[in-house]
Coordinates of C-alpha atoms in Angstrom, one line a residue:
M1 CA -32.5 -6.1 5.1
E2 CA -31.1 -3.5 6.7
Y3 CA -27.8 -1.5 5.5
L4 CA -24.6 -1.2 6.8
V5 CA -21.9 1.0 6.0
G6 CA -18.3 -0.4 7.5
V7 CA -16.5 2.7 9.8
A8 CA -12.9 1.9 9.9
V9 CA -11.6 5.0 8.8
V10 CA -7.9 5.7 7.0
T11 CA -7.0 9.4 6.0
V12 CA -4.8 9.4 3.1
L13 CA -1.9 11.8 4.0
V14 CA -0.7 13.7 0.3
G15 CA 1.8 15.8 -0.5
V16 CA 0.9 19.5 -0.6
P17 CA 4.0 21.0 -2.6
A18 CA 2.4 18.8 -5.6
I19 CA -1.4 20.2 -5.3
V20 CA -0.1 23.7 -4.5
L21 CA 1.8 23.4 -7.5
W22 CA -1.3 22.1 -9.6
R23 CA -2.9 25.2 -8.2
V24 CA -0.5 27.3 -9.5
L25 CA 0.1 25.5 -12.8
R26 CA -3.8 25.6 -13.5
G27 CA -4.4 29.6 -12.8
R28 CA -0.4 30.3 -13.9
R29 CA -2.0 33.9 -16.1
E30 CA -3.7 35.2 -13.4
L31 CA -0.3 35.0 -11.3
G32 CA 1.4 37.7 -13.5
T33 CA 4.4 38.3 -15.0
S34 CA 5.6 40.3 -11.3
P35 CA 9.1 39.1 -9.9
A36 CA 8.1 37.7 -7.0
E37 CA 5.0 35.8 -8.7
R38 CA 7.3 34.3 -10.5
A39 CA 10.2 33.0 -8.2
T40 CA 6.9 32.1 -6.3
F41 CA 6.3 29.6 -9.5
E42 CA 10.0 28.5 -10.2
T43 CA 10.4 27.7 -6.3
L44 CA 7.2 25.1 -6.1
H45 CA 8.1 24.2 -9.7
T46 CA 11.6 23.4 -8.8
A47 CA 10.6 21.5 -5.2
S48 CA 8.1 18.9 -6.8
L49 CA 10.6 18.1 -9.0
A50 CA 12.9 16.8 -6.2
G51 CA 10.0 15.4 -3.7
P52 CA 9.0 12.2 -6.1
P53 CA 12.7 10.5 -6.3
L54 CA 12.9 11.4 -2.2
R55 CA 9.5 9.4 -1.6
A56 CA 11.5 6.2 -1.9
G57 CA 13.1 7.4 0.9
L58 CA 17.5 8.4 1.7
T59 CA 19.1 6.4 -1.2
E60 CA 21.7 6.6 -3.9
E61 CA 19.5 7.0 -6.5
G62 CA 16.9 9.7 -5.7
A63 CA 19.8 11.9 -3.5
Q64 CA 21.0 11.9 -7.6
K65 CA 17.6 12.5 -9.1
A66 CA 16.2 15.2 -6.9
S67 CA 20.1 16.4 -6.4
R68 CA 20.0 18.9 -9.0
H69 CA 16.5 20.2 -7.8
L70 CA 17.8 21.0 -4.9
R71 CA 20.9 22.5 -5.8
T72 CA 18.8 24.9 -7.8
L73 CA 16.7 25.8 -4.7
L74 CA 19.1 26.6 -2.7
G75 CA 21.5 28.4 -5.8
S76 CA 24.6 27.5 -4.2
S77 CA 27.6 26.0 -6.3
A78 CA 27.6 22.4 -5.6
L79 CA 25.8 20.1 -3.0
A80 CA 25.8 16.7 -1.2
I81 CA 23.5 14.1 0.4
T82 CA 24.9 11.2 2.4
D83 CA 23.1 8.4 4.7
G84 CA 25.1 7.7 7.7
K85 CA 27.6 6.0 6.1
R86 CA 28.0 6.8 2.7
L87 CA 28.6 9.4 0.3
L88 CA 25.1 9.3 -2.0
V89 CA 25.8 12.4 -4.9
Y90 CA 28.0 14.9 -5.4
D91 CA 25.9 17.2 -7.6
G92 CA 27.5 20.7 -9.3
A93 CA 31.4 22.5 -9.3
G94 CA 34.5 20.9 -8.0
E95 CA 33.6 16.9 -8.2
H96 CA 37.4 16.6 -7.2
H97 CA 36.2 18.0 -3.2
A98 CA 33.2 14.6 -3.5
S99 CA 35.3 12.6 -1.8
Q100 CA 35.9 14.5 1.0
A101 CA 32.1 15.2 1.6
F102 CA 31.4 12.7 3.7
E103 CA 34.1 13.9 5.8
H104 CA 32.7 16.9 6.1
A105 CA 29.5 15.6 6.9
G106 CA 30.9 13.6 9.9
A107 CA 30.3 16.2 13.2
T108 CA 27.1 16.9 11.3
L109 CA 25.9 13.2 11.3
K110 CA 27.7 12.4 15.2
D111 CA 25.4 15.2 16.6
G112 CA 22.8 16.5 14.7
R113 CA 24.4 19.9 14.6
T114 CA 24.7 22.5 11.5
Q115 CA 28.2 22.8 10.7
V116 CA 29.6 25.6 8.8
L117 CA 33.0 24.9 7.3
A118 CA 36.3 26.3 5.4
I119 CA 36.7 24.6 2.7
E120 CA 41.1 24.3 1.2
C121 CA 42.0 24.2 -2.3
E122 CA 45.3 24.7 -4.1
L123 CA 42.9 25.5 -7.2
L124 CA 42.5 29.5 -7.5
E125 CA 39.1 29.1 -10.0
C126 CA 37.7 26.3 -7.9
P127 CA 34.8 28.1 -6.1
I128 CA 34.5 25.5 -3.5
R129 CA 35.2 27.4 0.0
H130 CA 33.0 26.9 2.4
A131 CA 30.6 24.4 3.0
V132 CA 27.3 24.9 4.9
V133 CA 26.2 21.0 6.7
V134 CA 22.6 20.1 7.9
P135 CA 21.2 17.5 9.4
L136 CA 19.3 14.9 7.5
S137 CA 16.2 13.8 9.9
T138 CA 13.5 11.5 10.1
D139 CA 11.6 10.7 13.3
D140 CA 14.4 13.4 15.5
R141 CA 16.3 10.2 14.3
V142 CA 19.7 11.6 12.2
V143 CA 19.4 9.6 8.9
G144 CA 22.8 11.5 6.7
A145 CA 23.3 14.8 5.7
L146 CA 23.1 18.0 3.3
A147 CA 26.0 19.8 2.6
A148 CA 26.1 23.3 0.2
Y149 CA 29.5 24.1 -1.1
G150 CA 29.4 27.5 -2.3
P151 CA 32.5 30.7 -2.0
H152 CA 30.9 32.4 0.7
A153 CA 29.0 30.9 4.1
S154 CA 26.5 33.7 4.4
A155 CA 23.8 33.6 7.1
G156 CA 21.5 33.5 4.3
L157 CA 22.5 30.6 2.9
V158 CA 22.7 28.5 6.2
R159 CA 19.3 29.6 6.6
A160 CA 18.6 28.1 3.1
A161 CA 20.0 25.0 4.0
Q162 CA 18.3 24.2 6.6
E163 CA 14.4 24.9 5.6
V164 CA 15.6 22.8 2.1
A165 CA 16.8 20.3 5.0
G166 CA 13.6 20.4 6.6
W167 CA 11.6 20.1 3.8
V168 CA 13.8 17.1 2.1
D169 CA 12.9 15.6 6.0
S170 CA 9.8 15.6 5.6
Q171 CA 10.2 14.1 2.0
L172 CA 11.8 11.2 3.8
Q173 CA 9.2 10.8 7.2
L174 CA 6.3 10.6 4.4
A175 CA 8.9 7.5 2.7
E176 CA 8.8 5.9 5.7
L177 CA 4.6 6.4 6.3
D178 CA 4.5 4.5 3.0
R179 CA 6.7 2.2 4.1
S180 CA 5.1 2.0 7.4
R181 CA 1.7 1.6 5.3
T182 CA 3.0 -1.3 3.4
L183 CA 4.7 -3.3 6.1
L184 CA 0.8 -3.2 7.5
M185 CA -0.7 -4.3 4.7
E186 CA 2.0 -7.8 4.8
A187 CA 1.3 -8.2 8.9
E188 CA -3.0 -7.7 7.9
V189 CA -2.3 -10.2 5.2
R190 CA -0.1 -12.8 7.4
A191 CA -2.8 -12.3 9.9
L192 CA -5.6 -13.0 7.3
R193 CA -4.0 -15.9 6.2
A194 CA -3.5 -17.1 10.2
Q195 CA -7.6 -16.2 10.6
I196 CA -8.4 -18.5 7.1
S197 CA -5.7 -21.4 7.4
P198 CA -6.0 -23.4 10.5
H199 CA -10.1 -23.7 10.3
F200 CA -10.0 -24.6 7.0
I201 CA -7.3 -27.0 6.5
Y202 CA -8.2 -29.5 9.5
N203 CA -11.5 -29.5 8.0
S204 CA -9.8 -30.0 4.3
L205 CA -7.2 -32.4 6.0
T206 CA -9.8 -34.6 7.4
T207 CA -12.8 -34.5 4.0
I208 CA -10.0 -36.1 2.0
A209 CA -9.0 -38.2 4.4
S210 CA -12.3 -39.6 4.8
F211 CA -12.0 -40.3 1.2
V212 CA -8.8 -42.6 1.2
R213 CA -10.0 -45.6 1.3
T214 CA -13.7 -45.0 -0.4
D215 CA -12.8 -43.0 -3.4
P216 CA -8.8 -42.8 -3.7
E217 CA -8.9 -40.7 -7.3
R218 CA -11.2 -38.1 -5.7
A219 CA -9.8 -37.7 -2.7
R220 CA -6.0 -37.0 -5.1
E221 CA -8.1 -34.7 -6.6
L222 CA -9.0 -32.5 -4.0
L223 CA -5.4 -33.3 -2.3
L224 CA -4.4 -31.3 -5.9
E225 CA -6.9 -28.9 -5.3
F226 CA -5.8 -27.9 -2.1
A227 CA -2.3 -27.7 -2.7
D228 CA -3.0 -25.5 -5.3
F229 CA -5.3 -23.2 -3.2
T230 CA -2.3 -23.3 0.3
R231 CA 0.5 -22.5 -1.9
Y232 CA -1.9 -19.6 -3.8
S233 CA -2.9 -18.0 0.0
F234 CA 0.7 -18.2 1.7
R235 CA 2.4 -16.8 -1.4
R236 CA 5.1 -14.0 -0.6
H237 CA 5.1 -11.4 -3.7
G238 CA 2.8 -8.6 -4.4
E239 CA 0.0 -7.1 -2.9
F240 CA -2.3 -7.9 -5.6
T241 CA -3.6 -9.8 -8.2
T242 CA -6.0 -10.0 -10.5
L243 CA -9.8 -11.0 -9.9
A244 CA -9.7 -13.4 -11.9
E245 CA -6.6 -14.8 -10.5
E246 CA -8.7 -14.4 -7.0
L247 CA -12.5 -15.8 -8.4
R248 CA -10.2 -19.1 -9.7
S249 CA -8.2 -19.4 -6.0
I250 CA -11.7 -19.2 -4.8
D251 CA -13.0 -22.2 -7.1
R252 CA -10.6 -24.7 -5.4
Y253 CA -11.7 -23.3 -1.8
L254 CA -15.5 -24.2 -3.4
I255 CA -14.5 -26.6 -4.3
L256 CA -13.1 -28.6 -1.1
E257 CA -15.8 -27.1 0.5
R258 CA -18.4 -29.1 -1.5
A259 CA -16.9 -32.2 -0.9
R260 CA -17.3 -31.6 2.7
F261 CA -21.0 -30.0 2.2
G262 CA -22.0 -32.3 -0.4
D263 CA -25.4 -31.6 -1.9
Q264 CA -26.1 -28.9 0.1
L265 CA -23.2 -26.8 -0.5
Q266 CA -25.1 -24.5 -3.5
V267 CA -23.1 -22.0 -5.8
T268 CA -23.6 -19.3 -8.3
L269 CA -21.2 -17.1 -10.2
R270 CA -21.9 -14.6 -12.5
I271 CA -18.4 -13.1 -13.4
A272 CA -18.5 -10.5 -16.6
P273 CA -15.6 -11.5 -18.8
E274 CA -14.5 -7.8 -18.2
V275 CA -13.7 -7.3 -15.0
L276 CA -11.1 -10.5 -14.7
P277 CA -7.7 -8.3 -15.4
V278 CA -8.7 -5.6 -12.8
A279 CA -6.4 -5.6 -10.1
V280 CA -7.6 -6.4 -6.6
P281 CA -6.3 -6.7 -3.1
F282 CA -4.7 -10.3 -2.2
L283 CA -7.4 -12.0 -0.1
C284 CA -10.3 -9.6 -0.2
L285 CA -12.8 -11.3 -1.7
Q286 CA -11.6 -15.5 -0.1
P287 CA -12.2 -13.9 3.2
L288 CA -16.0 -13.3 2.3
V289 CA -16.4 -16.9 1.0
E290 CA -15.7 -18.1 3.7
N291 CA -17.6 -15.8 6.2
A292 CA -20.3 -16.9 3.7
V293 CA -20.1 -21.3 4.2
R294 CA -19.3 -20.6 7.9
H295 CA -21.2 -17.7 10.0
G296 CA -24.6 -18.4 7.1
L297 CA -24.8 -22.0 5.9
E298 CA -22.8 -24.0 9.1
S299 CA -25.1 -23.3 11.7
K300 CA -28.5 -23.8 9.2
N301 CA -30.4 -26.6 8.0
G302 CA -31.0 -27.4 4.9
V303 CA -29.4 -26.1 1.4
G304 CA -27.3 -23.5 1.2
R305 CA -26.6 -20.8 -1.2
I306 CA -24.5 -18.4 -1.9
T307 CA -24.1 -15.9 -4.8
I308 CA -21.0 -14.5 -6.2
V309 CA -21.3 -11.6 -8.9
A310 CA -18.7 -9.4 -10.4
E311 CA -20.2 -6.7 -12.7
D312 CA -19.3 -4.5 -15.1
A313 CA -19.9 -0.3 -14.0
G314 CA -18.1 1.7 -16.1
A315 CA -14.4 3.0 -14.5
E316 CA -15.3 0.3 -11.5
C317 CA -15.8 -3.3 -10.8
R318 CA -19.5 -4.4 -8.3
I319 CA -18.6 -7.1 -6.9
S320 CA -21.0 -9.0 -4.1
V321 CA -20.5 -12.1 -2.3
E322 CA -24.2 -13.3 -0.8
D323 CA -25.8 -16.5 1.7
D324 CA -28.4 -17.2 2.8
G325 CA -27.5 -18.3 5.7
L326 CA -28.3 -17.1 9.1
G327 CA -27.7 -13.2 8.8
M328 CA -26.8 -11.3 12.1
E329 CA -27.8 -8.6 14.4
P330 CA -26.3 -5.3 12.1
D331 CA -25.2 -3.4 15.5
K332 CA -23.4 -6.8 16.3
L333 CA -21.7 -7.0 12.4
R334 CA -20.7 -2.5 12.5
R335 CA -18.5 -3.6 16.1
I336 CA -17.1 -6.4 14.2
L337 CA -16.2 -3.9 11.5
A338 CA -15.0 -1.3 13.9
G339 CA -12.9 -4.4 15.4
E340 CA -14.8 -3.3 18.9
I341 CA -15.2 -7.2 18.6
A342 CA -14.0 -9.9 17.2
P343 CA -16.0 -12.2 15.0
A344 CA -17.0 -15.8 16.5
G345 CA -13.6 -18.1 14.7
G346 CA -11.8 -14.6 13.9
V347 CA -12.5 -14.4 9.9
G348 CA -11.1 -11.5 8.8
L349 CA -14.4 -8.6 7.4
A350 CA -13.0 -6.3 9.2
N351 CA -9.0 -7.2 8.0
V352 CA -10.9 -6.8 4.7
D353 CA -12.8 -3.7 4.8
E354 CA -9.7 -1.5 6.4
R355 CA -7.5 -2.8 3.7
L356 CA -10.3 -1.8 1.0
R357 CA -10.0 1.8 2.7
Q358 CA -6.4 1.9 3.0
V359 CA -5.6 1.3 -0.7
Y360 CA -8.7 3.2 -2.0
G361 CA -10.2 5.9 0.3
D362 CA -12.3 5.9 2.9
E363 CA -14.9 5.2 0.5
Y364 CA -14.3 2.0 -0.9
G365 CA -15.3 -0.2 2.7
L366 CA -17.6 -2.5 2.6
V367 CA -21.7 -2.4 2.3
V368 CA -23.3 -5.0 4.2
E369 CA -26.9 -5.9 4.1
T370 CA -28.0 -8.1 6.4
G371 CA -30.4 -9.3 9.1
P372 CA -30.8 -12.1 11.7
G373 CA -32.7 -14.6 9.3
A374 CA -32.1 -12.9 6.4
G375 CA -28.8 -13.8 4.4
T376 CA -26.1 -11.5 4.8
K377 CA -24.7 -9.6 1.3
V378 CA -21.3 -8.1 1.5
N379 CA -21.0 -5.6 -1.6
I380 CA -17.5 -4.1 -2.6
R381 CA -16.8 -1.3 -5.0
L382 CA -13.5 -1.1 -6.8
P383 CA -11.8 1.0 -9.3
K384 CA -10.2 0.0 -12.4
Y385 CA -7.5 1.4 -12.5
H386 CA -6.0 3.5 -8.5
P387 CA -2.6 4.8 -8.9
G388 CA 0.0 2.1 -7.2
V389 CA -2.7 -0.9 -7.8
S390 CA -1.3 -3.2 -10.8
A391 CA -1.1 -7.1 -10.1
R392 CA 2.6 -8.1 -10.9

């Protein structure tokens, strides 16, 4: 057989400050004890603490968790963060000014410019006399404001506030990218459902209808299997499921297909129990099995065989879906995986390949072995544990 590795590539953006911090921590002894080196370390460390809460976007909870660390970076007496509609947090001295903080941000929210304000206060001991208000933006759109409060509005504080706001903007931009990635994956799952469903629903209902008069009990059982399969396929929650749930759905799919093909379809499963709890992307295997049935066996004369294997491989789970159908030219398959041409019938091999790469990295795309008349084997490697991947 000839080998082909899926070619869709997704670049994952990683937060640079966390990497730099790790290197700084690893080499802390080499940094020495000079004030400049310690200041560098403390700044990076504080920024690393403020970053994660902001990766959820400009929310009240995230702003509250990040505010103390941002105030430390600025060295200001107090700090306020607003979105476009309300105050999210006021942290530091002079809490009686918190009720005015959103008003202080009004002009900056309107025109996106840095403002330096004089703050009136009757309390002689209050350190809040000036505010530097800078915009927070994503995609050239003002989404909030950051205000640094203190006894003076020096040029240094203005510049520091602008630099910190720029860093916050980068975190909010990463949050937008995370949301876009999630929405893209959800859209791809919806597209995958649309690809699979019409063909399968038509054939399943036609098969069930054929049993209604000749074998009503069989028709009832198949209808229940069909209902369970569609309930799973069209569920709305969770990007991930367990391998056990995915295989259970595949079993329902194959029950319906065996009712249609009879003894012409032979299925072998070899599943290691250790990998059943592994979290996998929702609907990452069923399209491969449907592809094996439709493109591997529907046009083949005689018995068609499908073998599904899931093995424990240390830190990974290795899965393969193999058929002894017609196969195809490797170059054509390469073009399908690259999105250059659409496969007949539209079953989403390219969709599955891209989703795996998005979640786990480019090295975890589909590996396909095929050739004309040689059948097709699709191989998947999945890490058992991966950050952000869990079946809930």
